[in-house]
Coordinates of C-alpha atoms in Angstrom, one line a residue:
Chain M
M178 CA 0.0 25.4 58.0
P179 CA -3.3 25.3 56.7
Q180 CA -4.9 21.8 57.6
N181 CA -8.1 21.7 55.8
A182 CA -10.6 19.0 57.0
P183 CA -11.1 16.4 54.3
T184 CA -14.6 17.0 52.8
P185 CA -16.7 13.9 51.6
D186 CA -15.4 14.4 48.2
R187 CA -11.8 14.5 49.6
D188 CA -12.6 11.4 51.6
A189 CA -13.5 9.6 48.3
E190 CA -10.4 10.9 46.6
L191 CA -8.2 9.9 49.6
A192 CA -9.8 6.4 49.4
L193 CA -9.3 6.2 45.6
C194 CA -5.4 7.0 46.3
E195 CA -5.3 4.5 49.0
R196 CA -6.6 1.8 46.7
V197 CA -4.1 2.9 43.9
A198 CA -1.2 2.7 46.4
K199 CA -2.3 -1.0 47.1
G200 CA -2.1 -1.7 43.3
D201 CA -5.8 -1.8 42.4
R202 CA -5.7 -1.6 38.7
A203 CA -9.3 -0.2 38.4
A204 CA -8.6 2.6 40.9
A205 CA -5.4 3.4 39.1
E206 CA -7.2 3.8 35.9
A207 CA -10.0 6.0 37.5
L208 CA -7.4 8.1 39.2
A209 CA -5.3 8.5 36.0
R210 CA -8.4 9.5 34.1
Q211 CA -9.5 11.9 36.8
V212 CA -6.2 13.7 36.9
M213 CA -5.4 13.5 33.2
P214 CA -6.7 16.9 32.3
V215 CA -4.4 18.9 34.8
V216 CA -1.4 16.7 33.6
R217 CA -2.0 17.3 30.0
H218 CA -2.3 20.8 30.8
A219 CA 0.9 20.9 32.6
A220 CA 2.6 19.1 30.0
R221 CA 1.3 21.3 27.1
R222 CA 2.4 24.5 28.9
L223 CA 5.7 23.3 29.9
T224 CA 6.9 21.6 26.6
R225 CA 7.1 23.1 23.1
T226 CA 5.8 20.1 21.0
A227 CA 2.8 18.0 20.8
S228 CA 5.0 14.9 20.9
D229 CA 6.9 16.3 23.9
A230 CA 3.7 16.9 25.7
Q231 CA 2.3 13.5 25.1
D232 CA 5.5 11.8 26.4
A233 CA 5.9 14.0 29.5
T234 CA 2.1 13.4 30.0
Q235 CA 2.8 9.5 30.3
V236 CA 5.8 10.0 32.5
A237 CA 3.9 12.5 34.9
T238 CA 0.9 10.2 35.0
L239 CA 3.1 7.3 36.1
E240 CA 4.8 9.5 38.6
I241 CA 1.1 10.3 40.4
L242 CA 0.2 6.7 40.3
R243 CA 3.5 6.0 42.1
S244 CA 3.0 8.8 44.6
A245 CA -0.8 8.1 45.3
G246 CA 0.0 6.8 48.6
H247 CA 1.3 10.0 49.8
Y248 CA -1.8 11.9 49.1
A249 CA -3.1 13.3 52.3
A250 CA -6.3 15.3 51.2
R251 CA -4.9 18.4 52.5
G252 CA -5.6 20.3 49.3
S253 CA -7.5 19.3 46.3
L254 CA -6.7 16.1 44.3
G255 CA -6.2 18.2 41.2
G256 CA -3.8 20.6 42.8
W257 CA -1.8 17.8 44.1
A258 CA -1.8 16.1 40.8
S259 CA -0.7 19.4 39.0
R260 CA 2.2 19.9 41.3
I261 CA 3.6 16.5 40.8
A262 CA 3.0 16.7 37.1
A263 CA 4.8 20.2 36.8
R264 CA 7.8 18.7 38.8
S265 CA 7.9 15.6 36.5
V266 CA 7.6 17.6 33.3
V267 CA 10.3 20.0 34.2
R268 CA 12.5 17.1 35.1
W269 CA 11.6 15.5 31.7
N270 CA 12.6 18.8 30.0
A271 CA 15.8 18.9 31.8
R272 CA 16.8 15.3 30.8
H273 CA 15.6 15.6 27.1
G274 CA 16.4 19.2 26.4
T275 CA 14.0 21.3 24.6
P276 CA 14.3 23.2 21.1
T277 CA 15.8 26.6 21.4
M278 CA 13.5 29.6 21.4
H279 CA 14.3 30.4 17.8
E280 CA 13.9 26.7 16.4
H281 CA 11.3 26.3 14.0
N282 CA 8.6 24.1 15.6
P283 CA 6.0 22.7 13.3
D284 CA 5.0 20.1 15.8
R285 CA 3.7 22.8 18.2
A286 CA 1.6 21.6 21.3
P287 CA -1.9 22.7 20.2
S288 CA -3.0 26.1 22.0
A289 CA -5.3 26.3 24.9
A290 CA -8.0 28.2 22.7
P291 CA -6.1 31.2 21.3
R292 CA -9.3 33.0 19.9
A293 CA -11.3 32.3 23.0
P294 CA -13.7 35.1 24.0
G295 CA -11.7 37.7 26.1
F296 CA -8.4 36.9 24.4
E297 CA -9.1 38.9 21.2
A298 CA -6.8 41.6 22.4
L299 CA -3.8 39.2 22.1
P300 CA -2.2 39.7 18.6
R301 CA -1.0 36.1 18.3
P302 CA -1.5 32.9 20.1
L303 CA -0.3 32.6 23.6
E304 CA 2.5 29.9 22.5
A305 CA 3.9 32.3 20.1
Y306 CA 4.8 34.4 22.9
L307 CA 5.8 31.7 25.2
D308 CA 8.1 30.2 22.3
G309 CA 9.8 33.5 22.5
L310 CA 11.3 32.9 25.8
P311 CA 14.5 31.2 26.9
E312 CA 13.5 27.9 28.6
P313 CA 14.4 28.9 32.3
Q314 CA 12.2 32.0 31.8
R315 CA 9.5 30.2 30.3
T316 CA 9.4 27.5 32.8
A317 CA 9.6 30.0 35.7
L318 CA 6.6 32.2 34.3
V319 CA 4.5 29.3 33.4
L320 CA 4.9 27.6 36.9
R321 CA 4.0 31.0 38.4
H322 CA 1.1 32.1 36.5
S323 CA -0.2 29.2 34.8
L324 CA 0.3 26.5 37.3
G325 CA 0.0 28.5 40.6
H326 CA 3.2 27.7 42.2
T327 CA 4.8 30.0 44.8
I328 CA 8.3 31.4 44.2
P329 CA 9.9 28.9 46.7
E330 CA 8.1 26.3 44.9
I331 CA 9.4 27.2 41.6
A332 CA 12.9 27.6 43.2
E333 CA 12.9 23.9 44.6
V334 CA 11.4 22.6 41.3
T335 CA 13.9 24.2 39.2
G336 CA 16.9 24.1 41.5
A337 CA 17.5 27.8 41.3
P338 CA 17.7 30.3 44.0
V339 CA 14.6 32.5 44.8
P340 CA 16.0 35.8 43.6
T341 CA 17.1 34.0 40.2
V342 CA 13.4 32.9 40.1
R343 CA 12.2 36.4 40.4
S344 CA 14.7 37.7 37.9
R345 CA 13.6 35.1 35.3
I346 CA 10.0 36.0 35.7
D347 CA 10.8 39.6 35.5
K348 CA 12.9 39.0 32.2
A349 CA 10.2 36.8 30.9
M350 CA 7.6 39.6 31.3
T351 CA 9.9 42.2 29.9
R352 CA 10.4 39.9 26.6
V353 CA 6.7 39.1 26.4
R354 CA 6.0 43.0 26.7
A355 CA 8.3 43.8 24.0
A356 CA 7.0 41.2 21.6
I357 CA 3.2 42.3 22.3
R358 CA 4.3 46.1 21.8
R359 CA 6.0 45.1 18.4
D360 CA 2.8 43.3 17.3
V361 CA 0.4 46.1 18.6
Q362 CA 2.6 48.6 16.6
L363 CA 2.7 46.6 13.7
G364 CA -1.1 45.8 13.7
T365 CA -0.4 42.1 13.9
K366 CA -3.6 40.3 13.9
G367 CA -4.5 36.9 15.1
A368 CA -1.7 34.8 13.3
S369 CA -2.9 31.5 12.8
A370 CA -4.5 30.0 15.6
Chain T
M185 CA 1.7 55.6 22.6
T186 CA 0.0 57.0 25.7
L187 CA 0.6 55.0 29.1
H188 CA -2.4 55.8 31.4
L189 CA -1.4 56.3 35.1
D190 CA -3.7 53.7 36.2
D191 CA -2.1 51.1 33.5
A192 CA 1.1 51.8 34.8
R193 CA 0.0 50.9 38.3
W194 CA -1.9 47.9 37.1
R195 CA 1.5 46.8 35.3
A196 CA 3.4 47.2 38.5
A197 CA 0.8 45.4 40.5
I198 CA 1.0 42.5 38.1
D199 CA 4.8 42.4 38.3
A200 CA 4.8 42.3 42.3
D201 CA 2.0 39.7 41.9
L202 CA 4.2 37.4 39.8
R203 CA 7.2 38.1 42.0
G204 CA 4.9 36.9 45.1
D205 CA 5.2 40.3 47.0
A206 CA 1.8 42.0 45.8
T207 CA 0.2 44.1 48.6
P208 CA -3.5 43.6 49.1
A209 CA -4.2 46.9 47.6
Q210 CA -2.3 45.6 44.4
S211 CA -4.3 42.4 44.5
E212 CA -7.5 44.4 44.4
L213 CA -6.2 46.6 41.5
I214 CA -5.6 43.4 39.5
A215 CA -8.9 41.8 40.2
E216 CA -10.8 45.2 39.3
Y217 CA -9.0 46.9 36.8
Q218 CA -9.5 46.8 33.2
P219 CA -6.4 48.3 31.4
Q220 CA -7.1 51.2 29.0
G221 CA -4.2 51.1 26.3
A222 CA -4.0 48.8 23.5
Q223 CA -0.8 47.1 24.5
Q224 CA -2.0 46.7 28.3
R225 CA -5.3 45.1 27.0
A226 CA -3.0 42.7 25.0
E227 CA -0.9 42.1 28.1
A228 CA -3.9 41.3 30.0
A229 CA -5.3 39.0 27.5
F230 CA -1.8 37.3 27.5
L231 CA -2.0 36.8 31.3
A232 CA -5.5 35.7 31.3
A233 CA -4.8 33.0 28.5
L234 CA -1.8 31.8 30.5
A235 CA -3.7 31.4 33.6
E236 CA -6.5 29.5 31.8
G237 CA -6.9 26.1 33.4
P238 CA -7.3 22.7 31.4
N239 CA -9.7 23.0 28.5
E240 CA -11.5 20.5 26.1
L241 CA -8.0 19.5 24.5
D242 CA -7.0 18.1 27.9
V243 CA -10.0 16.1 28.7
V244 CA -10.0 12.3 28.1
E245 CA -13.1 11.0 29.6
D246 CA -13.6 7.6 27.6
E247 CA -11.0 8.4 25.2
P248 CA -9.1 5.0 24.5
L249 CA -5.3 5.5 25.7
D250 CA -3.2 2.5 24.7
W251 CA -0.4 3.8 26.5
L252 CA -2.3 4.0 29.7
S253 CA -2.8 0.6 29.8
T254 CA 0.9 -0.2 30.0
A255 CA 1.2 2.5 32.5
L256 CA -1.5 0.8 34.7
D257 CA 0.1 -2.6 34.2
T258 CA 3.5 -1.3 35.2
H259 CA 2.0 0.4 38.4
V260 CA 0.3 -2.6 39.5
R261 CA 3.3 -4.8 38.9
A262 CA 5.3 -2.4 40.9
T263 CA 3.1 -2.3 43.8
S264 CA 2.7 -6.0 43.9
T265 CA 5.3 -7.9 46.0
T266 CA 3.7 -11.4 46.3
R267 CA 2.1 -12.4 43.3
P268 CA 4.1 -14.0 40.2
Q269 CA 4.1 -11.5 37.7
P270 CA 4.5 -11.7 33.8
A271 CA 7.2 -10.0 32.2
V272 CA 6.2 -6.5 30.7
Q273 CA 6.0 -6.6 27.1
A274 CA 8.5 -4.5 25.3
S275 CA 7.6 -2.0 22.8
T276 CA 9.1 0.3 20.1
S277 CA 6.4 2.7 19.7
R278 CA 7.2 6.3 20.4
S279 CA 4.3 7.0 22.6
R280 CA 5.4 4.1 24.8
W281 CA 9.2 4.8 25.1
P282 CA 9.0 7.4 27.8
L283 CA 6.6 5.4 29.8
V284 CA 9.1 2.4 29.5
A285 CA 11.9 4.6 30.6
A286 CA 10.0 5.9 33.4
A287 CA 8.9 2.6 34.6
A288 CA 12.3 1.3 34.8
A289 CA 13.5 4.0 36.7
A290 CA 10.6 4.0 38.9
I291 CA 11.4 0.4 39.9
L292 CA 14.9 0.4 39.8
F293 CA 15.8 3.4 41.8
T294 CA 14.5 5.5 44.4
A295 CA 12.8 8.9 43.3
G296 CA 15.9 10.8 44.3
A297 CA 18.4 8.5 42.5
S298 CA 16.1 8.6 39.4
Y299 CA 16.2 12.5 39.8
F300 CA 19.8 12.8 39.7
A301 CA 20.1 10.2 37.1
L302 CA 18.0 12.5 34.9
Q303 CA 19.9 15.3 35.8
S304 CA 23.2 14.2 34.9
N305 CA 22.6 12.2 31.8
A306 CA 24.7 14.2 29.6
Q307 CA 27.7 14.2 32.0
D308 CA 27.3 10.4 32.2
L309 CA 27.6 10.2 28.4
R310 CA 30.7 12.2 28.3
L311 CA 32.2 10.1 31.1
L312 CA 31.2 6.8 29.3
Q313 CA 33.0 8.0 26.3
A314 CA 36.1 8.4 28.2
G315 CA 35.7 5.0 29.6
Q316 CA 35.7 6.5 33.3
V317 CA 32.5 5.0 34.7
A318 CA 30.6 1.9 33.9
P319 CA 27.5 2.2 31.7
M320 CA 24.1 2.6 33.6
P321 CA 21.9 -0.3 33.1
P322 CA 19.8 0.4 30.0
M323 CA 16.3 1.8 31.0
D324 CA 14.2 -0.5 28.8
M325 CA 11.9 -3.2 29.9
A326 CA 14.5 -6.1 30.7
P327 CA 15.9 -4.5 33.8
A328 CA 12.5 -3.6 34.8
A329 CA 11.3 -7.2 34.4
E330 CA 14.3 -8.5 36.2
A331 CA 13.8 -6.1 39.1
I332 CA 10.1 -7.1 39.4
S333 CA 10.9 -10.8 39.5
A334 CA 13.5 -10.1 42.1
A335 CA 10.9 -8.4 44.5
E336 CA 10.3 -11.4 46.6
P337 CA 10.0 -10.7 50.2
W338 CA 13.2 -10.8 52.4
Q339 CA 12.9 -13.7 55.0
L340 CA 14.1 -13.1 58.5
A341 CA 16.9 -15.7 58.8
S342 CA 18.5 -14.8 62.2
G343 CA 18.9 -11.9 64.6
S344 CA 16.4 -9.6 65.7
A345 CA 14.9 -6.4 64.7
R346 CA 12.0 -4.3 66.4
L347 CA 8.8 -5.0 64.5
T348 CA 5.4 -3.7 64.9
A349 CA 3.6 -7.0 64.4
P350 CA 5.3 -10.4 64.4
S351 CA 6.1 -11.5 60.9
P352 CA 8.4 -14.0 59.1
T353 CA 9.3 -11.5 56.4
L354 CA 10.6 -8.1 56.4
P355 CA 7.8 -5.7 56.2
V356 CA 7.7 -3.6 53.0
D357 CA 8.4 0.2 53.6
Q358 CA 8.8 -0.1 57.3
T359 CA 12.2 1.2 58.8
L360 CA 13.6 -1.3 61.3
S361 CA 16.0 -0.9 63.9
V362 CA 18.4 -4.1 63.9
E363 CA 18.9 -5.0 67.7
S364 CA 21.4 -7.9 67.2
P365 CA 23.0 -8.9 63.9
L366 CA 20.1 -9.4 61.5
C367 CA 20.2 -11.7 58.3
V368 CA 17.4 -11.6 55.8
E369 CA 17.5 -13.8 52.8
R370 CA 15.5 -14.7 49.7
P371 CA 16.4 -17.4 47.2
G372 CA 20.0 -16.6 45.9
H373 CA 20.2 -13.6 48.0
S374 CA 21.1 -12.8 51.6
I375 CA 22.0 -9.4 53.4
C376 CA 23.2 -9.4 57.0
A377 CA 23.1 -6.0 59.0
D378 CA 25.0 -5.2 62.1
A379 CA 23.2 -4.2 65.2
G380 CA 22.4 -0.7 65.3
S381 CA 21.7 -0.5 61.7
R382 CA 18.4 0.9 60.4
V383 CA 16.9 -0.7 57.1
T384 CA 13.8 -0.5 55.0
A385 CA 12.7 -3.0 52.5
R386 CA 11.4 -1.4 49.4
S387 CA 8.5 -2.8 47.3
S388 CA 10.9 -3.0 44.3
G389 CA 12.9 -5.5 46.0
A390 CA 15.6 -3.2 47.0
L391 CA 16.9 -2.6 50.6
A392 CA 17.4 0.8 51.9
L393 CA 20.4 0.9 54.5
H394 CA 20.0 4.4 56.5
V395 CA 22.6 3.6 58.8
G396 CA 24.7 0.7 59.9
T397 CA 26.9 -2.0 58.1
A398 CA 25.8 -4.7 55.9
T399 CA 27.3 -7.5 54.0
V400 CA 25.3 -8.4 50.8
R401 CA 25.7 -11.7 48.9
S402 CA 24.1 -12.7 45.5
E403 CA 24.6 -16.3 44.8
D404 CA 22.5 -16.4 41.8
A405 CA 22.1 -14.4 38.5
K406 CA 20.0 -11.7 39.8
D407 CA 21.6 -8.3 41.2
I408 CA 20.7 -7.1 44.6
H409 CA 20.1 -3.3 45.0
V410 CA 20.9 -1.5 48.3
E411 CA 19.9 2.2 48.7
L412 CA 22.1 4.7 50.8
D413 CA 20.0 7.9 50.6
D414 CA 20.8 9.2 47.0
V415 CA 23.4 6.4 46.4
T416 CA 22.3 3.1 45.0
V417 CA 24.6 -0.1 45.1
R418 CA 24.2 -2.8 42.9
A419 CA 25.8 -6.1 43.7
A420 CA 26.1 -8.3 40.8
S421 CA 25.3 -11.9 40.7
H422 CA 27.8 -14.1 42.6
S423 CA 29.3 -11.1 44.5
V424 CA 30.0 -10.4 48.1
V425 CA 29.8 -6.6 48.8
I426 CA 30.4 -4.8 52.3
I427 CA 28.5 -1.5 52.8
D428 CA 29.0 0.9 55.6
H429 CA 26.7 3.8 55.9
Q430 CA 27.1 6.4 58.7
T431 CA 26.3 9.9 59.1
A432 CA 30.0 11.0 58.4
G433 CA 29.8 9.2 55.1
W434 CA 29.7 5.8 53.4
S435 CA 32.1 3.0 51.9
V436 CA 31.3 0.1 49.6
T437 CA 34.0 -2.7 49.4
V438 CA 33.9 -5.6 47.0
E439 CA 35.0 -8.9 48.4
S440 CA 34.1 -10.8 45.4
G441 CA 32.5 -10.4 42.1
T442 CA 31.5 -6.8 41.2
A443 CA 29.3 -4.0 42.0
T444 CA 28.1 -0.9 40.7
V445 CA 27.8 2.2 42.8
T446 CA 25.3 4.8 41.4
E447 CA 25.9 8.4 43.1
L448 CA 24.1 11.3 41.8
G449 CA 23.5 9.6 38.6
L450 CA 27.2 8.7 37.8
A451 CA 27.5 4.7 37.8
R452 CA 31.2 3.4 38.9
R453 CA 32.0 -0.1 38.5
L454 CA 33.9 -1.9 41.4
E455 CA 36.0 -5.1 40.9
A456 CA 36.8 -7.6 43.6
G457 CA 39.3 -6.1 46.2
E458 CA 38.3 -2.3 45.2
S459 CA 36.4 0.0 47.5
L460 CA 34.9 3.4 47.2
Q461 CA 34.1 5.9 50.1
R462 CA 32.7 9.2 50.7
D463 CA 33.1 11.3 53.8
S464 CA 30.4 13.7 53.9
R465 CA 32.2 15.8 56.8
S466 CA 35.6 15.8 55.2
T467 CA 37.5 18.8 56.1
D468 CA 40.3 18.2 53.8
A469 CA 41.0 21.8 52.4
S470 CA 42.3 20.3 49.2
A471 CA 38.9 18.7 48.5
P472 CA 36.6 20.4 46.3
Q473 CA 33.8 22.3 47.9
A474 CA 31.3 19.9 46.0
K475 CA 32.6 17.2 47.7
R476 CA 32.3 18.5 51.4
T477 CA 28.7 19.4 51.2
V478 CA 25.5 17.7 49.8
K479 CA 23.4 19.5 47.4
A480 CA 20.5 21.4 49.2
S481 CA 17.9 19.6 47.0
T482 CA 19.5 16.3 47.9
L483 CA 19.2 17.1 51.6
L484 CA 15.7 18.3 51.2
S485 CA 14.8 15.1 49.6
R486 CA 16.6 13.0 52.1
A487 CA 14.8 14.8 55.0
R488 CA 11.4 14.3 53.1
A489 CA 12.2 10.5 52.6
R490 CA 13.1 9.8 56.2
R491 CA 9.7 11.7 57.2
R492 CA 7.8 9.5 54.9
D493 CA 9.6 6.5 56.4
G494 CA 8.2 7.5 59.9
D495 CA 11.6 8.7 61.0
P496 CA 10.9 12.5 62.3
R497 CA 14.0 12.6 64.4
G498 CA 16.2 11.8 61.2
A499 CA 14.3 14.2 59.1
M500 CA 15.0 17.0 61.7
Q501 CA 18.7 16.3 61.6
T502 CA 18.6 16.5 57.9
Y503 CA 16.7 19.5 57.9
A504 CA 19.1 21.0 60.3
E505 CA 22.0 19.9 58.3
L506 CA 20.6 21.5 55.1
I507 CA 20.0 24.8 56.9
R508 CA 23.6 24.7 58.4
Q509 CA 25.1 23.8 54.9
H510 CA 23.0 26.1 52.9
P511 CA 21.6 28.7 55.0
R512 CA 20.7 31.1 52.2
S513 CA 19.2 28.7 49.7
A514 CA 15.5 28.6 49.0
A515 CA 15.5 24.9 50.2
A516 CA 16.9 26.1 53.6
Q517 CA 13.7 28.3 53.9
T518 CA 11.5 25.5 53.2
A519 CA 13.5 23.3 55.6
R520 CA 13.1 26.0 58.4
M521 CA 9.3 25.6 58.1
S522 CA 9.3 21.9 58.1
L523 CA 12.0 21.8 60.9
A524 CA 9.7 24.2 62.9
Q525 CA 6.8 22.2 62.5
L526 CA 8.3 19.0 63.5
Q527 CA 9.9 20.7 66.4
L528 CA 6.6 22.0 67.5
D529 CA 5.0 18.4 67.0
K530 CA 7.7 17.1 69.2
G531 CA 7.2 19.5 72.2
S532 CA 10.3 21.5 71.4
A533 CA 8.5 24.6 71.3
K534 CA 11.8 26.8 72.0
D535 CA 13.4 25.4 69.1
A536 CA 10.2 25.7 66.8
L537 CA 10.2 29.5 67.9
R538 CA 13.6 29.9 66.8
S539 CA 13.0 28.4 63.5
F540 CA 9.8 30.1 62.7
R541 CA 11.4 33.3 63.5
G542 CA 14.4 32.2 61.4
Y543 CA 12.0 31.9 58.4
L544 CA 10.4 35.3 59.2
K545 CA 13.5 37.0 59.3
R546 CA 14.3 36.0 55.7
G547 CA 10.6 36.2 54.5
G548 CA 8.9 34.2 51.9
A549 CA 5.7 33.0 50.6
L550 CA 5.1 31.1 53.9
S551 CA 5.4 34.1 56.2
E552 CA 1.8 34.0 57.1
D553 CA 2.1 30.3 58.2
A554 CA 5.4 31.0 60.0
A555 CA 3.8 33.8 61.8
Y556 CA 0.9 31.7 63.0
G557 CA 3.4 28.8 64.0
E558 CA 5.3 31.5 66.0
I559 CA 2.1 32.3 68.0
R560 CA 1.4 28.6 68.4
A561 CA 5.1 28.3 69.7
L562 CA 4.8 31.2 72.2
R563 CA 1.5 29.6 73.6
A564 CA 3.1 26.4 74.0
L565 CA 5.8 28.0 76.1
G566 CA 3.4 29.8 78.3
R567 CA 4.4 33.0 77.2
T568 CA 0.8 34.3 77.1
S569 CA 1.2 38.1 76.8
D570 CA 3.9 37.8 73.9
A571 CA 1.5 35.3 72.2
K572 CA -1.5 37.8 72.5
R573 CA 1.0 40.7 71.1
A574 CA 1.9 38.4 68.4
A575 CA -1.6 37.5 67.6
R576 CA -2.7 41.2 67.5
A577 CA 0.0 42.0 65.0
F578 CA -0.9 39.0 63.0
T579 CA -4.5 40.0 62.9
Q580 CA -3.6 43.4 61.6
R581 CA -0.9 42.1 59.0
Y582 CA -3.2 39.2 57.8
P583 CA -7.0 40.4 58.3
G584 CA -8.4 37.8 56.0
S585 CA -6.3 34.9 57.2
P586 CA -8.0 31.4 57.6
Y587 CA -6.0 31.2 61.0
G588 CA -7.9 34.2 62.3
A589 CA -10.7 32.0 63.5
K590 CA -8.1 29.7 65.4
L591 CA -6.4 32.7 67.0
K592 CA -9.8 33.6 68.7
Q593 CA -10.2 30.0 70.1

């Protein structure tokens, strides 16, 4: 197992987490604000509406504060927080359910930047394709490619066997490719961002 | 539509990478290659957009977040066990609701119990309608506030336990072995544990009974929470409850008053004279399979909790149990690595070697780590030539591995 030596930054992050674990409110706010971007990112990717993303962000943030005492600076603070957030959001989804893939979804979580440079070749916003996936496939694909989880980690988070996780990712990509092929053939261009 | 040969290879490489088994050549192709076909370019854009990290929408900096204030207050209260705390303000705003639920869950239950409570919520509702189980405590601010006010330290009243430092109270989050019948108390509450029991006082005010027998008495209006791994026992006010927790299973007997046992998210209320028990090693063929085995994820959580509690031996036993019960599960693969690491740390190099090889036989994302662990175990066993052979194979297979430098030492 890689045991990276803590860097000066990691030392500071470790100290911050220790203060949080002892109940230091200022440290907790500093940590919450520091990890908020990755928590929000995970929540937006794994939920289907802005309000769900907001709710899941709150739950995940509290989970990170509670877990601060376990941070050991073996990896980046952001990576550690992202993993806790992903796990927390997946659980939140499991409890609250999510709209089906065909459900109209006016309260869609805002896109990451659908027309950002380099993404012009994508006919529609990213979320349009993700919303077309059944929840288990979407979760597996997002955890794998967006949040950088390994296959065993996804298996653990979702409670599915490794072969099932692989199958879900394969099926997700097959669906996405079919949707993209249709859009390319129809000449769909940047539906609303 | 024309599919370029290299586009097809690129797509195959993408699939392999997503499945976690891309070869170095495929990884290189993904990094270097620009797809030519319109559809493949769109696919590449999709993957690039998906892989994009947090952006300006995710940044908060000085943005005022009213819910964050509530989260911070909740966190500070949950981590404090000494100062008197004001009751948490209830709120009906939508943005605070999930936080409220999470706060209550965080304080009332262990992470594992909360997880299963979340997972089986729908089943709870069905059972409630059928009147089969007692309702779970509502996840609003009231029980949270009650639990916080109950989180006073447990005073040592009689008996003895192994403490790292002299203390009149039960240290929080430190697992203790009870040497002679030990009684702890706080206003209105007392718990007596038999010799041989192992207990941990939680910051929430709950007591974890890892193994042993305890008699729980509540003589005031507040409940007492006792955790048995993934089971929570809530002794209601003015109740006497006897709890026995052994490796083979557990039992809860209510002598007077009432108690609520929450197991895997399902709450069951027991009246005076009633008891509930579970035998985790039952061999009764008529019992459903689900009753005879514990879920892999539960065992994994249990093992991690024991590790966190400074109980590596208990963690090793639980990892081994997980592998025995669910040998083909993903959790068992994770457990093989964790078990191997602990075995190596504890000087059981032979067992560690077996565990690392068990992982390698099945393969997985940690194969590189397992291969390196195998070399360490061989070195620890003094099998120098085998270790050198394994190191050569490792270097060939993982030329850019961060372990390469360590192998040269």
